Coordinates of C-alpha atoms in Angstrom, one line a residue:
M1 CA -11.2 1.9 -13.9
R2 CA -14.7 3.2 -15.4
R3 CA -14.4 6.4 -16.9
A4 CA -16.1 9.9 -15.3
L5 CA -18.7 11.5 -17.4
I6 CA -16.9 14.3 -19.4
G7 CA -19.2 17.4 -19.8
S8 CA -21.8 19.4 -17.2
M9 CA -22.1 15.8 -15.6
A10 CA -18.5 15.3 -14.3
W11 CA -18.2 16.0 -10.5
A12 CA -14.1 14.5 -10.6
A13 CA -12.1 12.9 -13.0
L14 CA -9.2 12.0 -10.9
A15 CA -7.8 8.7 -12.1
A16 CA -5.4 8.0 -9.6
P17 CA -6.2 7.2 -5.9
A18 CA -3.2 7.7 -3.6
A19 CA -2.2 5.8 -1.1
A20 CA -0.1 2.7 -0.3
N21 CA 2.3 0.5 2.1
D22 CA 6.0 1.0 3.0
T23 CA 8.2 -1.2 1.3
Q24 CA 12.1 -1.5 0.8
A25 CA 13.7 -0.6 -2.2
S26 CA 16.9 0.2 -4.7
T27 CA 17.5 2.3 -7.1
T28 CA 19.3 1.2 -10.3
L29 CA 19.9 3.2 -13.7
G30 CA 16.0 3.4 -14.8
G31 CA 14.3 3.7 -12.0
L32 CA 13.2 1.8 -8.6
I33 CA 12.7 -1.5 -7.2
F34 CA 10.8 -2.5 -4.4
E35 CA 12.4 -5.5 -2.2
Q36 CA 12.0 -8.2 -0.3
N37 CA 13.3 -7.9 3.6
D38 CA 14.5 -10.2 5.6
Q39 CA 15.6 -8.9 8.7
I40 CA 13.0 -6.0 9.5
S41 CA 9.7 -7.1 10.0
M42 CA 6.5 -4.8 10.6
D43 CA 5.1 -5.9 14.2
S44 CA 1.6 -3.6 13.5
E45 CA -0.3 -1.3 10.9
E46 CA -2.7 1.0 11.4
L47 CA -4.7 1.7 8.4
Y48 CA -7.4 4.6 8.3
L49 CA -8.8 4.9 5.3
S50 CA -12.0 7.8 4.1
L51 CA -12.8 9.9 1.2
D52 CA -11.1 12.9 3.1
K53 CA -7.8 11.2 5.3
V54 CA -5.6 8.4 5.0
R55 CA -3.8 8.0 7.7
V56 CA -1.2 4.6 8.8
R57 CA 1.0 4.2 11.2
Y58 CA 3.6 1.3 11.5
T59 CA 6.2 -0.9 14.1
Y60 CA 9.2 -1.8 12.5
T61 CA 11.7 -4.2 14.5
N62 CA 15.3 -4.6 13.2
H63 CA 15.7 -8.2 14.5
G64 CA 19.5 -8.1 13.3
T65 CA 22.3 -7.1 15.5
R66 CA 23.4 -4.1 13.4
P67 CA 21.7 -1.4 12.6
V68 CA 20.5 -1.0 9.1
T69 CA 20.1 1.4 6.7
L70 CA 17.6 1.5 3.6
L71 CA 16.1 2.9 0.8
V72 CA 12.1 2.9 1.9
A73 CA 9.5 3.9 -0.7
F74 CA 5.8 4.9 -0.5
P75 CA 4.4 3.4 -3.6
L76 CA 1.4 5.4 -5.1
P77 CA -0.6 3.6 -7.3
D78 CA -0.3 4.0 -11.6
V79 CA -2.5 6.5 -13.4
P80 CA -4.4 4.7 -16.2
I81 CA -4.4 6.8 -19.3
E82 CA -6.5 3.8 -21.2
G83 CA -9.5 5.8 -22.3
T84 CA -8.5 8.9 -21.5
D85 CA -9.9 11.7 -24.2
P86 CA -6.4 13.4 -25.3
E87 CA -7.9 16.8 -24.5
W88 CA -8.4 15.5 -21.1
V89 CA -4.9 13.9 -20.5
E90 CA -2.8 16.2 -18.2
S91 CA -6.4 16.6 -16.2
S92 CA -5.8 12.5 -15.5
Y93 CA -2.6 12.9 -13.9
P94 CA -2.9 14.4 -10.3
D95 CA -0.7 17.0 -8.3
W96 CA 0.8 15.3 -5.9
D97 CA 1.8 17.9 -3.9
T98 CA -2.0 18.9 -3.5
I99 CA -2.0 15.2 -1.2
D100 CA -0.8 17.3 1.7
M101 CA 1.3 14.1 2.4
K102 CA 3.5 14.4 6.0
T103 CA 5.7 11.7 7.4
L104 CA 6.6 11.2 11.2
V105 CA 9.1 8.5 12.4
D106 CA 9.0 8.3 16.1
G107 CA 6.7 11.3 16.3
K108 CA 9.1 14.1 14.1
P109 CA 8.7 14.8 10.6
V110 CA 11.0 13.7 7.8
G111 CA 11.7 14.7 4.7
L112 CA 10.6 12.9 1.8
M113 CA 11.9 12.6 -2.4
R114 CA 9.3 12.0 -4.9
I115 CA 10.6 9.7 -7.8
D116 CA 8.9 9.2 -11.6
I117 CA 8.9 5.9 -13.1
A118 CA 7.8 5.5 -16.7
K119 CA 6.4 2.1 -17.2
L120 CA 4.8 0.0 -20.2
N121 CA 2.9 -3.0 -19.5
G122 CA 5.0 -3.0 -16.2
K123 CA 8.1 -2.4 -17.4
D124 CA 10.4 0.0 -16.8
I125 CA 11.3 2.1 -19.7
D126 CA 13.1 5.1 -18.2
K127 CA 16.3 4.1 -20.0
R128 CA 14.9 4.2 -23.5
L129 CA 12.9 8.0 -22.8
K130 CA 16.6 9.0 -21.9
E131 CA 18.1 7.9 -25.1
L132 CA 15.2 9.4 -27.0
G133 CA 15.3 12.6 -24.9
W134 CA 12.2 12.2 -23.6
P135 CA 10.5 13.1 -20.7
V136 CA 8.9 10.7 -18.4
A137 CA 5.7 13.1 -17.2
H138 CA 5.4 14.2 -20.7
W139 CA 2.0 15.7 -20.3
A140 CA 4.1 18.4 -18.3
D141 CA 6.0 19.6 -20.9
P142 CA 3.7 21.8 -23.2
G143 CA 5.8 21.0 -26.5
F144 CA 6.2 17.6 -25.8
A145 CA 2.9 16.7 -28.3
A146 CA 4.2 18.8 -31.0
R147 CA 7.6 17.3 -31.2
L148 CA 6.2 13.9 -30.7
N149 CA 4.0 14.5 -34.1
A150 CA 6.3 16.4 -36.0
L151 CA 8.5 12.8 -36.1
S152 CA 9.1 11.4 -39.6
A153 CA 6.8 8.5 -40.5
D154 CA 9.5 6.3 -40.9
D155 CA 10.3 6.7 -36.6
K156 CA 6.9 6.9 -35.9
S157 CA 6.1 3.5 -37.6
E158 CA 9.0 2.1 -35.6
L159 CA 7.9 3.8 -32.4
L160 CA 4.7 2.6 -32.8
G161 CA 6.1 -1.4 -32.9
E162 CA 8.0 -0.8 -30.0
G163 CA 4.9 0.2 -28.2
L164 CA 6.5 3.4 -27.0
I165 CA 3.2 5.5 -28.6
T166 CA 0.3 4.7 -30.3
T167 CA -3.0 6.0 -32.4
E168 CA -5.8 5.2 -29.9
Y169 CA -7.6 7.9 -28.7
A170 CA -5.5 10.2 -30.3
P171 CA -6.6 12.9 -33.0
E172 CA -6.9 11.5 -36.2
G173 CA -3.6 11.3 -37.5
E174 CA -1.5 11.8 -34.4
V175 CA -0.2 9.7 -32.2
R176 CA 0.6 10.2 -28.3
P177 CA 2.2 8.7 -25.4
A178 CA 1.7 4.9 -24.1
W179 CA 3.1 4.8 -21.3
T180 CA 2.0 5.0 -17.6
V181 CA 3.8 6.8 -14.8
S182 CA 4.5 4.9 -10.9
T183 CA 5.1 7.8 -8.6
S184 CA 7.0 6.8 -4.9
F185 CA 7.7 9.0 -2.4
V186 CA 11.3 7.9 -0.9
R187 CA 13.2 8.2 2.6
T188 CA 16.3 6.8 3.4
Q189 CA 15.4 5.3 7.4
T190 CA 17.9 3.5 10.0
F191 CA 16.5 0.7 11.9
P192 CA 18.6 0.3 15.7
P193 CA 19.1 -3.1 16.5
G194 CA 16.1 -4.3 18.6
V195 CA 14.6 -1.2 19.3
P196 CA 11.0 -0.8 17.7
I197 CA 10.4 2.3 15.8
T198 CA 7.0 4.0 14.5
V199 CA 6.4 5.6 11.6
E200 CA 3.4 7.3 10.0
H201 CA 1.7 9.2 7.3
S202 CA -1.1 10.9 6.9
Y203 CA -2.5 12.9 3.8
V204 CA -5.6 13.3 1.6
P205 CA -6.5 10.6 -0.7
M206 CA -7.0 11.4 -4.3
Q207 CA -10.6 10.4 -5.5
G208 CA -12.0 8.8 -8.9
G209 CA -16.1 9.4 -9.4
T210 CA -18.9 10.0 -11.4
V211 CA -22.5 11.1 -11.0
G212 CA -25.1 8.5 -11.7
S213 CA -24.5 4.3 -11.2
G214 CA -24.4 1.1 -13.1
L215 CA -26.0 0.1 -9.8
G216 CA -29.5 0.5 -10.6
R217 CA -32.0 -2.0 -11.3
D218 CA -32.4 -1.5 -15.0
A219 CA -28.6 -2.6 -15.1
R220 CA -29.3 -5.8 -13.4
E221 CA -32.5 -6.8 -15.4
A222 CA -29.8 -8.6 -17.7
N223 CA -28.9 -10.4 -15.4
G224 CA -31.9 -11.5 -13.7
G225 CA -32.1 -8.6 -11.4
R226 CA -28.5 -9.1 -10.4
L227 CA -25.2 -7.3 -11.0
D228 CA -23.0 -8.5 -14.0
P229 CA -20.2 -10.9 -11.9
E230 CA -17.8 -9.9 -14.4
S231 CA -18.1 -5.9 -13.5
E232 CA -15.8 -4.5 -10.9
Y233 CA -18.3 -3.8 -9.1
I234 CA -18.3 -7.8 -8.1
T235 CA -14.4 -8.0 -8.8
K236 CA -13.3 -4.6 -7.5
Y237 CA -15.3 -3.4 -5.2
C238 CA -17.1 -6.9 -4.0
V239 CA -20.8 -5.3 -3.5
D240 CA -22.8 -7.8 -2.3
D241 CA -26.9 -8.3 -1.7
A242 CA -27.2 -6.1 1.3
F243 CA -25.3 -3.3 -0.9
L244 CA -28.0 -4.0 -3.1
R245 CA -30.5 -3.7 -0.8
G246 CA -29.2 -0.6 1.1
Y247 CA -28.9 1.3 -2.7
D248 CA -32.7 0.3 -3.7
R249 CA -34.0 1.7 -0.3
K250 CA -32.4 4.8 -1.2
R251 CA -32.7 5.2 -4.7
Y252 CA -36.2 3.7 -4.8
L253 CA -40.1 4.9 -3.9
P254 CA -42.0 1.8 -2.4
T255 CA -44.2 2.0 -5.7
G256 CA -40.9 0.5 -7.5
A257 CA -40.2 4.1 -9.1
E258 CA -36.7 6.2 -8.8
N259 CA -36.7 8.9 -5.8
E260 CA -36.2 12.3 -8.0
L261 CA -35.1 13.6 -5.1
V262 CA -31.9 12.0 -4.7
F263 CA -29.5 11.0 -7.6
P264 CA -26.3 8.5 -6.9
L265 CA -22.4 10.1 -6.4
E266 CA -19.9 7.3 -6.8
Q267 CA -16.1 7.9 -5.4
W268 CA -13.5 5.5 -5.3
V269 CA -10.5 5.0 -3.6
G270 CA -7.5 2.6 -3.5
Y271 CA -5.1 1.9 -1.1
A272 CA -1.8 -0.6 -2.2
L273 CA -1.6 -2.7 0.5
R274 CA 0.6 -5.0 -1.2
P275 CA 3.8 -3.5 -0.5
G276 CA 3.2 -4.7 3.1
A277 CA 4.2 -8.3 2.8
N278 CA 7.8 -7.5 1.4
W279 CA 9.1 -7.1 5.3
K280 CA 10.2 -10.2 7.1
G281 CA 7.4 -11.9 8.2
P282 CA 4.0 -11.6 8.2
I283 CA 2.5 -8.1 9.8
K284 CA 2.0 -9.3 13.0
R285 CA -0.9 -7.0 13.7
F286 CA -3.3 -5.4 10.9
R287 CA -6.3 -3.1 12.2
L288 CA -8.1 -1.3 9.2
T289 CA -10.6 1.3 10.4
V290 CA -12.7 2.7 7.2
D291 CA -14.9 5.8 8.0
K292 CA -17.5 6.4 4.8
G293 CA -18.4 10.0 7.0
E294 CA -21.9 10.3 6.4
S295 CA -24.4 7.6 8.0
E296 CA -26.3 7.5 4.9
R297 CA -23.4 6.9 2.5
L298 CA -22.9 3.2 1.4
V299 CA -19.1 1.9 1.0
S300 CA -18.1 -1.5 0.0
L301 CA -14.9 -3.1 -0.3
C302 CA -13.2 -6.8 -0.3
M303 CA -12.0 -7.7 2.6
D304 CA -13.2 -10.5 5.0
G305 CA -13.7 -10.0 8.7
I306 CA -15.2 -6.2 8.6
R307 CA -17.5 -5.6 11.3
K308 CA -19.5 -2.2 11.5
V309 CA -18.4 -0.5 15.1
S310 CA -20.7 3.0 14.5
P311 CA -22.7 4.4 12.1
T312 CA -20.4 5.3 10.3
R313 CA -17.1 3.2 10.7
F314 CA -16.5 -0.1 9.6
E315 CA -13.4 -2.4 11.6
V316 CA -11.1 -5.5 10.9
I317 CA -8.0 -6.8 13.0
K318 CA -6.0 -9.8 11.6
T319 CA -2.9 -11.4 13.0
D320 CA 0.1 -12.4 11.2
Y321 CA -1.3 -11.3 8.2
E322 CA 0.3 -11.5 4.6
P323 CA -1.6 -8.7 2.1
T324 CA -2.1 -10.8 -0.9
S325 CA -4.4 -7.8 -3.0
D326 CA -4.7 -4.4 -2.6
I327 CA -7.7 -2.5 -1.3
D328 CA -10.2 -0.5 -3.3
L329 CA -13.5 1.4 -1.8
L330 CA -16.0 2.3 -3.4
F331 CA -18.6 4.7 -1.7
V332 CA -22.2 6.1 -3.0
T333 CA -23.4 9.0 -1.7
F334 CA -26.9 9.8 -2.2
A335 CA -27.0 13.6 -3.2
P336 CA -30.3 15.7 -2.6
L337 CA -32.0 17.3 -5.6
E338 CA -34.3 19.9 -5.3
G339 CA -37.8 20.5 -7.0
G340 CA -36.9 17.0 -8.6
Q341 CA -35.4 15.8 -11.9

């Protein structure tokens, strides 16, 4: 993810867009493992994504002859720390309490428990951190950085070789933690045989964002007026020519000069859709609604078959759907500037 601008230009530097699909999980000595389930199907998923709200409603059916009780996890995307300025590490990790997570099962509220898992290169390292007596959420321990840098040179060398700490992006002569943290909300759920149940989640998504944009004509000049095909605009958000035409209409005057009365703001929201493939068979009916909130705002994502259904809403409906990738949304808002630049 591109880093938000630091300082007076930065309006948001939240590094972890929060959203995911329910999936079966099991607990191990070190953490949480997401498992495939061959008895319970996801009959439908109604997913609503916007900058201000995420809502998802599932219907499940247990195809067995007995009730099944499972640990069900709602995994959130990992928080990336690569490239984060050391003094901004704490702000890079979101306060999950602020997302106002609510869950209903058949219309009744249920409680959730949060589990944080330390990962290094995708591998669960909770057990190793326990051996060292180190906290998973290291940024929340005010004395941990000092303890880490007080280690002997030999200990630091060993831990650097293990990959647990790094000198990258750390102040000169210091080290910093190299792991990321995966967070899941979990609950115990009983699925009665042959009786569909509904599960609903709603919450406020965490956003990444920055003032300014790399979508402008000057950024495209090096590629013959087109975006770099290896850029995240293409690989992550599937920005196409129609999106760029909309961007240009709002960003430039008919003369080709920049419109000095507006300025582009980028916002990013992600949704971990792939865990929905862990249930029995495909999702029988999947409906995605994306609401950009303002008719003048632009939005782009990688999803085939999506169509515009209102000035601000887009929709796609799929049957027997097996998600193979997650959803990443790019919003571009053109903020008015008083008196020009």
